[in-house]
Structures are given as C-alpha cells and as structure tokens.
JSON list of C-alpha atoms and ligand atoms in Angstrom, two decimals:
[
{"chain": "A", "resi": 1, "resn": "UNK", "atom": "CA", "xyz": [0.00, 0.00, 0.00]},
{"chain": "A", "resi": 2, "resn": "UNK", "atom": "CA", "xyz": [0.79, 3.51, -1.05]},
{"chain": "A", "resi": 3, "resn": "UNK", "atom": "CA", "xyz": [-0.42, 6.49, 1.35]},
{"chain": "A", "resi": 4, "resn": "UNK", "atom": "CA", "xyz": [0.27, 9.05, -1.55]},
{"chain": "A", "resi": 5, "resn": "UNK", "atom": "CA", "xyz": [-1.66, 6.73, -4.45]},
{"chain": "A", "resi": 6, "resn": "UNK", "atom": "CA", "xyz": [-5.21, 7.27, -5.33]},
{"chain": "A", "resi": 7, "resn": "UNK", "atom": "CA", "xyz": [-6.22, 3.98, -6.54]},
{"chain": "A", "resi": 8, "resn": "UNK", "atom": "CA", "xyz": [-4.62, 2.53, -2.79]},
{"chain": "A", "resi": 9, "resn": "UNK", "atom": "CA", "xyz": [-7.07, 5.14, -1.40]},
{"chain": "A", "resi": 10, "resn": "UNK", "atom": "CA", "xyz": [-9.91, 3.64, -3.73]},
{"chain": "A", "resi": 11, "resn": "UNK", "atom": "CA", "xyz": [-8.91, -0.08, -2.18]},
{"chain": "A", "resi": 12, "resn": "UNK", "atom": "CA", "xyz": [-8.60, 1.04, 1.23]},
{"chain": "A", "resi": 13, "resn": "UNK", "atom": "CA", "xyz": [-12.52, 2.60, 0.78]},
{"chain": "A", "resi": 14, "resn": "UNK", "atom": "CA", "xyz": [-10.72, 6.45, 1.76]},
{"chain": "A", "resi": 15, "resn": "UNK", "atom": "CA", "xyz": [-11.58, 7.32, -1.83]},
{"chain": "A", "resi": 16, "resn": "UNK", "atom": "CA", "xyz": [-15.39, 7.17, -3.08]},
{"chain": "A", "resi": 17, "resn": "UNK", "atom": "CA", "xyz": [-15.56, 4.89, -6.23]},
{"chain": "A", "resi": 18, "resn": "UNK", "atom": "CA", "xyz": [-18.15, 2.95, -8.08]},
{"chain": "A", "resi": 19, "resn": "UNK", "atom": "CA", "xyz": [-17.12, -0.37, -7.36]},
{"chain": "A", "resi": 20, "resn": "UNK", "atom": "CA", "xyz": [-18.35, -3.35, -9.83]},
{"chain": "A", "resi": 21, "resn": "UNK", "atom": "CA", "xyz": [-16.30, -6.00, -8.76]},
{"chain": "A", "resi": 22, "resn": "UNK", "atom": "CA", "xyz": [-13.96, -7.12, -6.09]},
{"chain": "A", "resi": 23, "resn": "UNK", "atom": "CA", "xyz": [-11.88, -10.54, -5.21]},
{"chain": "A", "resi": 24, "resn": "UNK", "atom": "CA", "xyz": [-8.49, -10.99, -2.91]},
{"chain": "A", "resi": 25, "resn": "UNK", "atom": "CA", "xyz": [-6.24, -9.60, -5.10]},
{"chain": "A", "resi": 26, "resn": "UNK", "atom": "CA", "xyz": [-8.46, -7.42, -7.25]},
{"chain": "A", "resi": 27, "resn": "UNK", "atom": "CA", "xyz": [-10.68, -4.39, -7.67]},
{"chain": "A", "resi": 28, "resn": "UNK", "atom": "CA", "xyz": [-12.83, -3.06, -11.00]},
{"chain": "A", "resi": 29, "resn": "UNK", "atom": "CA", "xyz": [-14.32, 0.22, -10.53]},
{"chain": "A", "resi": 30, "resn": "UNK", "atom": "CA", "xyz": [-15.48, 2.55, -13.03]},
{"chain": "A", "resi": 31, "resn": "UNK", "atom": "CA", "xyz": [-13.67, 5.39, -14.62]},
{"chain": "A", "resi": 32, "resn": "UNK", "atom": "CA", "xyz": [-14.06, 9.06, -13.38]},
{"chain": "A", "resi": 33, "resn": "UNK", "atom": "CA", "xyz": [-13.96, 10.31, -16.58]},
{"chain": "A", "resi": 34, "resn": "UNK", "atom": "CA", "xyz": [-15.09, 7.73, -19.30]},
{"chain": "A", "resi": 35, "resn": "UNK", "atom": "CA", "xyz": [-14.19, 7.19, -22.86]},
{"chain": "A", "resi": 36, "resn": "UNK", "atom": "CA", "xyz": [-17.79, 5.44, -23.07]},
{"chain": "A", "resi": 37, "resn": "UNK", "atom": "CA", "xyz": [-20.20, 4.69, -20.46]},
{"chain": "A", "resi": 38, "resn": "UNK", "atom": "CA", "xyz": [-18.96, 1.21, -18.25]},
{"chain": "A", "resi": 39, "resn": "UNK", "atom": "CA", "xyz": [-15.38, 2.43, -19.09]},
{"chain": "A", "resi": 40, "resn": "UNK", "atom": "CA", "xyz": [-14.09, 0.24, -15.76]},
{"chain": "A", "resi": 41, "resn": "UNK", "atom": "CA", "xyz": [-10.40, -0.47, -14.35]},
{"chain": "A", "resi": 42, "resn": "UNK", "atom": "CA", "xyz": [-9.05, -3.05, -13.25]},
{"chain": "A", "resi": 43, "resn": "UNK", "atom": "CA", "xyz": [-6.58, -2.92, -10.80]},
{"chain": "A", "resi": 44, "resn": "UNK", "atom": "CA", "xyz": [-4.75, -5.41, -8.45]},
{"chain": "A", "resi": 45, "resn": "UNK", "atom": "CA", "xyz": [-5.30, -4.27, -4.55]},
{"chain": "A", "resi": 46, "resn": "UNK", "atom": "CA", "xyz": [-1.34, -4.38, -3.64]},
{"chain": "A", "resi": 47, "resn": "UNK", "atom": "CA", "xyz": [0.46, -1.10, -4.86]},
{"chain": "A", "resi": 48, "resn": "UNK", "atom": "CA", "xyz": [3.52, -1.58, -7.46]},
{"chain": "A", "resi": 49, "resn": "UNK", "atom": "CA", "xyz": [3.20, 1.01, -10.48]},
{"chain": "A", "resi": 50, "resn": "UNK", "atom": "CA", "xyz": [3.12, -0.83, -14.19]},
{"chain": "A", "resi": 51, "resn": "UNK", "atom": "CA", "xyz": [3.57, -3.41, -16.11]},
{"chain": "A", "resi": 52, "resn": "UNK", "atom": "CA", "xyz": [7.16, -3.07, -15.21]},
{"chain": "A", "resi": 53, "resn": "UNK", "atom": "CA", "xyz": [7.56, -3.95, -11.75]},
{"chain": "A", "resi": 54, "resn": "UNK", "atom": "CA", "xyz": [3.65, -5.61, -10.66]},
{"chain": "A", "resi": 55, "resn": "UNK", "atom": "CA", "xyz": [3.94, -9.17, -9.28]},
{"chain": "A", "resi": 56, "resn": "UNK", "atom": "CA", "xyz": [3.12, -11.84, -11.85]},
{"chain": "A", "resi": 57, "resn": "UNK", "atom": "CA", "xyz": [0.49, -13.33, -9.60]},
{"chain": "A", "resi": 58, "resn": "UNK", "atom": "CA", "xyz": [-1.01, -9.37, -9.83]},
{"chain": "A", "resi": 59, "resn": "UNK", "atom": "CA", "xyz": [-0.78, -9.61, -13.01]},
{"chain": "A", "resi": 60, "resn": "UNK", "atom": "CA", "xyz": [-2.47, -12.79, -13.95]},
{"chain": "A", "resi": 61, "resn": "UNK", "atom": "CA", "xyz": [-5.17, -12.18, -11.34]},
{"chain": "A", "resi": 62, "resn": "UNK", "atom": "CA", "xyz": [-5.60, -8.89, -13.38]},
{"chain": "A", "resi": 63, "resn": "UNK", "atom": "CA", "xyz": [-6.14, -10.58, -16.53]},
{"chain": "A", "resi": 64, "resn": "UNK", "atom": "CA", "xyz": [-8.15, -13.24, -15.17]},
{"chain": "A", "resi": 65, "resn": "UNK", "atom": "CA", "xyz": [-10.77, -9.95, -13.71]},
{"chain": "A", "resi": 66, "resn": "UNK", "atom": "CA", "xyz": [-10.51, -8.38, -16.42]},
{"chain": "A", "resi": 67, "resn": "UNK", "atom": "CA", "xyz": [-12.16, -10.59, -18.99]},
{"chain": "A", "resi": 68, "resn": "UNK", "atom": "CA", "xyz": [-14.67, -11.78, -16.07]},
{"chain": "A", "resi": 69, "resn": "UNK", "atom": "CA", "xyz": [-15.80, -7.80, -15.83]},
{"chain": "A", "resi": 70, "resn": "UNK", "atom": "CA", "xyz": [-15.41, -7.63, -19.61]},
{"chain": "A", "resi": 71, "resn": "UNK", "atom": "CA", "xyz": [-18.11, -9.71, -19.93]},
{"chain": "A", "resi": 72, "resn": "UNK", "atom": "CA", "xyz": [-20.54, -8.43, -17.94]},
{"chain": "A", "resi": 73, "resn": "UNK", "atom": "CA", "xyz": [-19.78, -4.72, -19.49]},
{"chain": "A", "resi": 74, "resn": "UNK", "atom": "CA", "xyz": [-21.07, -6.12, -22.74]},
{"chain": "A", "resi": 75, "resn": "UNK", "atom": "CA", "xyz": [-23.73, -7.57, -21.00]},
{"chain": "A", "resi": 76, "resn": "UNK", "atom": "CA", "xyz": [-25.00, -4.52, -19.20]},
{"chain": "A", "resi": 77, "resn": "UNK", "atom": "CA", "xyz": [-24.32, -1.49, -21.50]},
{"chain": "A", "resi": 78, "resn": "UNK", "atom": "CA", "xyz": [-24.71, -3.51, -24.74]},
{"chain": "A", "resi": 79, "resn": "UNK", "atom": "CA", "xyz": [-21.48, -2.54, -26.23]},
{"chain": "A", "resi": 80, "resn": "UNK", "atom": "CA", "xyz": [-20.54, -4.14, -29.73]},
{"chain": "A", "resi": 81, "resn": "UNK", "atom": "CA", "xyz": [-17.37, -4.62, -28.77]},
{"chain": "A", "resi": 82, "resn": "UNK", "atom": "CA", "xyz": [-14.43, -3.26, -25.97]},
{"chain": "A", "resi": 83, "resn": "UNK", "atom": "CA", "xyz": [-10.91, -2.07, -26.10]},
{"chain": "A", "resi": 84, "resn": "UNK", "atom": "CA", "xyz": [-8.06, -3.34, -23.33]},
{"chain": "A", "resi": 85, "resn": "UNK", "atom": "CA", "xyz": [-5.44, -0.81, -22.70]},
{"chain": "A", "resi": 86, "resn": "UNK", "atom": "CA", "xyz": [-3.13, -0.15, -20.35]},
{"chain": "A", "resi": 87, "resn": "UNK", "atom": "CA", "xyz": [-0.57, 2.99, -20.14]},
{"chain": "A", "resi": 88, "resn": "UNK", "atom": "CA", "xyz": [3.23, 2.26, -18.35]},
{"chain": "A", "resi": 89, "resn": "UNK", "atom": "CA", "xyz": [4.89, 4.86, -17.68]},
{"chain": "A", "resi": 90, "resn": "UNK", "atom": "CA", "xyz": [4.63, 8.95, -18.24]},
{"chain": "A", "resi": 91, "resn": "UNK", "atom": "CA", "xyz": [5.63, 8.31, -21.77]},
{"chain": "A", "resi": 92, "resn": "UNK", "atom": "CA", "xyz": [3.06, 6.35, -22.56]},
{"chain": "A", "resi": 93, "resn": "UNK", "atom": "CA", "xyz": [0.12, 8.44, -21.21]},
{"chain": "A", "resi": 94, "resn": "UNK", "atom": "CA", "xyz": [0.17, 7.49, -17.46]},
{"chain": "A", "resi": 95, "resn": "UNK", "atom": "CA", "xyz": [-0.98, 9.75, -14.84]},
{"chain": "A", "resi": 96, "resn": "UNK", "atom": "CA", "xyz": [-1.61, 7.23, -12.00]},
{"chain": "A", "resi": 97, "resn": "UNK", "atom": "CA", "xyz": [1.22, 5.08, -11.00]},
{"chain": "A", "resi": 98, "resn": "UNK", "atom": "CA", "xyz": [-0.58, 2.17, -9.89]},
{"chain": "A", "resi": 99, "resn": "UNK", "atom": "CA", "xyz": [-1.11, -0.53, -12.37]},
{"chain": "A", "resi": 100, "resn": "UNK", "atom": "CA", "xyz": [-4.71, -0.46, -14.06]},
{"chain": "A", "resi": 101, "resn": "UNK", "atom": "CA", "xyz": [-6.09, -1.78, -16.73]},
{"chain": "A", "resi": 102, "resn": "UNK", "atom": "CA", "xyz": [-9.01, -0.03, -19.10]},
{"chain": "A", "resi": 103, "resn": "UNK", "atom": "CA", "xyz": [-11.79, -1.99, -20.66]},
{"chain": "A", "resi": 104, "resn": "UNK", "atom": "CA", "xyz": [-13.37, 0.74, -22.98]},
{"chain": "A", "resi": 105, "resn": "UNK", "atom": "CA", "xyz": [-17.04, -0.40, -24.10]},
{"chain": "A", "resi": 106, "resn": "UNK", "atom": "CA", "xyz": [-16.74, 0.13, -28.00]},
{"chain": "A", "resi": 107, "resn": "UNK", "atom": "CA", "xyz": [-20.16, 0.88, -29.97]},
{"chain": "A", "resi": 108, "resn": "UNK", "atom": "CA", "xyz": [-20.53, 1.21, -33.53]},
{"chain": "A", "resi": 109, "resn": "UNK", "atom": "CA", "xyz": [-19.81, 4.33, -35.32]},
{"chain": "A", "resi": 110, "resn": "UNK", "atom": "CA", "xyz": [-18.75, 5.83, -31.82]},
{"chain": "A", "resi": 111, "resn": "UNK", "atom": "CA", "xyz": [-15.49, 7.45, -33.81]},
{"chain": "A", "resi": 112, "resn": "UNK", "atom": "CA", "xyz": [-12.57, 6.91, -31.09]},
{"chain": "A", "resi": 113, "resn": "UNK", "atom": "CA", "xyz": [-9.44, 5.78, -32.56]},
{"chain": "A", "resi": 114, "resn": "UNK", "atom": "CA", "xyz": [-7.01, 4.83, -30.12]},
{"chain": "A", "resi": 115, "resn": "UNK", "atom": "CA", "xyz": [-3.84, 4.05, -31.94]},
{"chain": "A", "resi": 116, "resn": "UNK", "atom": "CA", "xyz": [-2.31, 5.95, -35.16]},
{"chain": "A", "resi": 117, "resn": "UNK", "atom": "CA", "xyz": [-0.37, 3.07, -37.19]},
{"chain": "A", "resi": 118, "resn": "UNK", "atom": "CA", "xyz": [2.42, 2.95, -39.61]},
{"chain": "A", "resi": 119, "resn": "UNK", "atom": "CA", "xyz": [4.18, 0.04, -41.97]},
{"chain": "A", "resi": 120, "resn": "UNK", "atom": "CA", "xyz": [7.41, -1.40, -41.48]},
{"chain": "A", "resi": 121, "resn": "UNK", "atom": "CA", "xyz": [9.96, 0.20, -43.40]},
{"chain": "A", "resi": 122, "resn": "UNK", "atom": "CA", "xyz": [12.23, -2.04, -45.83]},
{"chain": "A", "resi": 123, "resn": "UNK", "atom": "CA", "xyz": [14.56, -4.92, -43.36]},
{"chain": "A", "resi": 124, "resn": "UNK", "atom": "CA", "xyz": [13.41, -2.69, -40.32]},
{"chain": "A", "resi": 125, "resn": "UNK", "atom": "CA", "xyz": [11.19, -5.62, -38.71]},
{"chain": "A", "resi": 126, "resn": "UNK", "atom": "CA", "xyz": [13.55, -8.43, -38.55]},
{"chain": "A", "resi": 127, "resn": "UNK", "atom": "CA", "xyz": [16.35, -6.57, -36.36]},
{"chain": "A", "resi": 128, "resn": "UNK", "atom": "CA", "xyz": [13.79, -5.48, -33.92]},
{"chain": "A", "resi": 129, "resn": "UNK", "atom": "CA", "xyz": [11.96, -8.84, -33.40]},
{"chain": "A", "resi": 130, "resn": "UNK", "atom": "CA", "xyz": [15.97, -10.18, -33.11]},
{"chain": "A", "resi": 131, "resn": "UNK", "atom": "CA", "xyz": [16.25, -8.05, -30.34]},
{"chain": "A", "resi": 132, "resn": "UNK", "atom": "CA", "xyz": [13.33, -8.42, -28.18]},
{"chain": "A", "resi": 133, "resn": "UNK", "atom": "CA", "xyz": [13.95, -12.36, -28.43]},
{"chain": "A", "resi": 134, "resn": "UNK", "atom": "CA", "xyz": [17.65, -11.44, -27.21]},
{"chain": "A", "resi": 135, "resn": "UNK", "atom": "CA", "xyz": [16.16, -9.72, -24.60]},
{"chain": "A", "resi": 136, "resn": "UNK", "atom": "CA", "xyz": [13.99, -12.63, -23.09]},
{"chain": "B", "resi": 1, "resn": "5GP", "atom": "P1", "xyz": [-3.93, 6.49, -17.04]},
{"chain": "B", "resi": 1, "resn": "5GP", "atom": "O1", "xyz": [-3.75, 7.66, -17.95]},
{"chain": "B", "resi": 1, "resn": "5GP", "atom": "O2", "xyz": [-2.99, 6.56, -15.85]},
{"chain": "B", "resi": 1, "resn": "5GP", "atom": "O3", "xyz": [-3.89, 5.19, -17.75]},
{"chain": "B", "resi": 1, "resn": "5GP", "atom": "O4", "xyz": [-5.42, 6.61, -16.53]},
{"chain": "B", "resi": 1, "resn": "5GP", "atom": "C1", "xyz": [-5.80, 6.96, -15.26]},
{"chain": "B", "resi": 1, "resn": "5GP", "atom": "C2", "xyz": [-7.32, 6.90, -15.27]},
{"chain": "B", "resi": 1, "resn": "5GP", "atom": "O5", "xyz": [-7.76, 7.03, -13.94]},
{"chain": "B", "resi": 1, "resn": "5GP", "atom": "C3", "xyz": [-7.98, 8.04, -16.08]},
{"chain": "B", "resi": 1, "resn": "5GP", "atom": "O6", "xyz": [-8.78, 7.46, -17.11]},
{"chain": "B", "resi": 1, "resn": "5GP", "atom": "C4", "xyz": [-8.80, 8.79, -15.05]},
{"chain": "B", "resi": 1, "resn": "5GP", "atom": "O7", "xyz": [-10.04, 9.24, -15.54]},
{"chain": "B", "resi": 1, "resn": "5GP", "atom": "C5", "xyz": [-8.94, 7.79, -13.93]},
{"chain": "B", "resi": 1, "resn": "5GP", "atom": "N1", "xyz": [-9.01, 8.39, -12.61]},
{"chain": "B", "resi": 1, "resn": "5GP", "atom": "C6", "xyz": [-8.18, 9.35, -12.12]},
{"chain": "B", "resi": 1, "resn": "5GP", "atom": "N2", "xyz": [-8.53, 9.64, -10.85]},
{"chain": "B", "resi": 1, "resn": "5GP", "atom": "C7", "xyz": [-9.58, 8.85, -10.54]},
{"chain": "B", "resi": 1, "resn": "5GP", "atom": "C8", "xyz": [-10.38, 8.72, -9.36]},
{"chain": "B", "resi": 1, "resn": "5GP", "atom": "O8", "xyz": [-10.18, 9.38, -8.35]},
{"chain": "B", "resi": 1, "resn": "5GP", "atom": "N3", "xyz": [-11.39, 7.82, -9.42]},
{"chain": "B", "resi": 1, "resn": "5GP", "atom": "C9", "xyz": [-11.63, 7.06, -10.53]},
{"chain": "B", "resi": 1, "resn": "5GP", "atom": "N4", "xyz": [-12.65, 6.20, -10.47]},
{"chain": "B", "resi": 1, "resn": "5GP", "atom": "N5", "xyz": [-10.90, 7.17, -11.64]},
{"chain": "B", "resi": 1, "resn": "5GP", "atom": "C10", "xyz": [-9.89, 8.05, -11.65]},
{"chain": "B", "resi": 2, "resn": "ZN", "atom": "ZN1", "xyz": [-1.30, 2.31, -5.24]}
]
C-alpha cells in the first residue's frame, strides 16, 4: 500500500468509487472520466506502479478480472465490442502510478481511434523482433 496513491485510497474505501467488482487480489471500478459509459479499471489491490515492476500473480489475477468484468460490461451497456489498454509509464500516457487496466465499451460508429499506425519500413522488422527475443 501507497499512502500518496489514489487507486490505494480507492482499495482502502478512503476514496469514493463505483465499485463493480472485487476478489483478494483485485478491484474493478469505473472510470471518473469515461471514454464510453462502463469504461471500468481493473486494478490489483497491492500497490507496485506498471507493467514493469507488478507481481506476476497481480498480473495474472488482473487478466483473469478483467475478462470476467469484460463480460458483464457487454452484457449490461450492450457494447458491440471493448478495447483493453493499459498505459506504463509517463511516456506512454500514465498519470496514476498504480497498475490499471481499461476496458473501454466500443459501440458502432462511436469514432474513437485509439492508436495511429504505420508500416514497417524495408529490413526494419527483422532486427527489432531479433532483439526483443535477445532480450527474453
Ligand atoms: P492512465 O492515464 O494513468 O492510464 O489513466 C488513469 C485513469 O484514472 C484516467 O482514465 C482517469 O479518468 C482515472 N481516474 C483518475 N482519478 C480517478 C479517481 O479518483 N477515481 C476514478 N474512479 N478514476 C480516476
Ligand atoms: Zn497504489
């Protein structure tokens, strides 16, 4: 647990938060500010900060709540479909350092693109896939 973290505040019930599910390692409350309505994160109840440093048991309970609540979303806002993201680090568009995990309800013709994408330039794939192997 974090005293400075929001989300710690959230688990420790200091923080007001619309709670939808909740098991001993997890919590999925909605978003403050949704993309969509049921816009819900997922977060694991011990404090760590990203993908970077959270325990793999965190992690796979994480996964494992987030396609449970996933599921129910589509059930109860009717969504045709919903995005997983997750933001590591300041870089990469995150303001609260405790891991969390966003399952965006998607409906058709609702607009939001999330990702810009480009091609692969000419022999620039294979050197990069060489070096994340390397790396594991
Ligand atoms: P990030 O950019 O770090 O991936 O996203 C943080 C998310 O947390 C944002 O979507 C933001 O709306 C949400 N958020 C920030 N503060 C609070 C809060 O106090 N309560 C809830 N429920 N969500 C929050
Ligand atoms: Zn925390």
């Amino acid at each position: 647990m974090s005293t400075d973290c929001i989300f710690c505040e959230i688990v420790r019930g200091e923080l007001p938060s619309f709670k939808v599910y909740e098991d001993e390692r997890t919590l999925a409350f909605l978003d403050i500010r949704p993309v969509n309505i049921g816009h819900t994160l997922v977060i694991p109840k011990a404090h760590s900060h990203n993908i970077f440093d959270i325990a793999p048991e965190d992690w796979t309970a994480v996964a494992g709540t987030a396609r449970k609540v996933a599921i129910a979303i589509e059930k109860a806002v009717g969504c045709d479909g919903i995005n997983l993201a997750m933001n590591n680090r300041e870089h990469a568009g995150q303001v609260v350092f405790h891991p969390h995990v966003h399952l965006i309800p998607r409906f058709k013709g609702d607009g939001i693109k999330l990702m810009p994408q480009r091609a692969y330039h000419e022999g620039e794939a294979e050197p990069i896939a060489q070096k994340i192997r390397a790396a594991l």
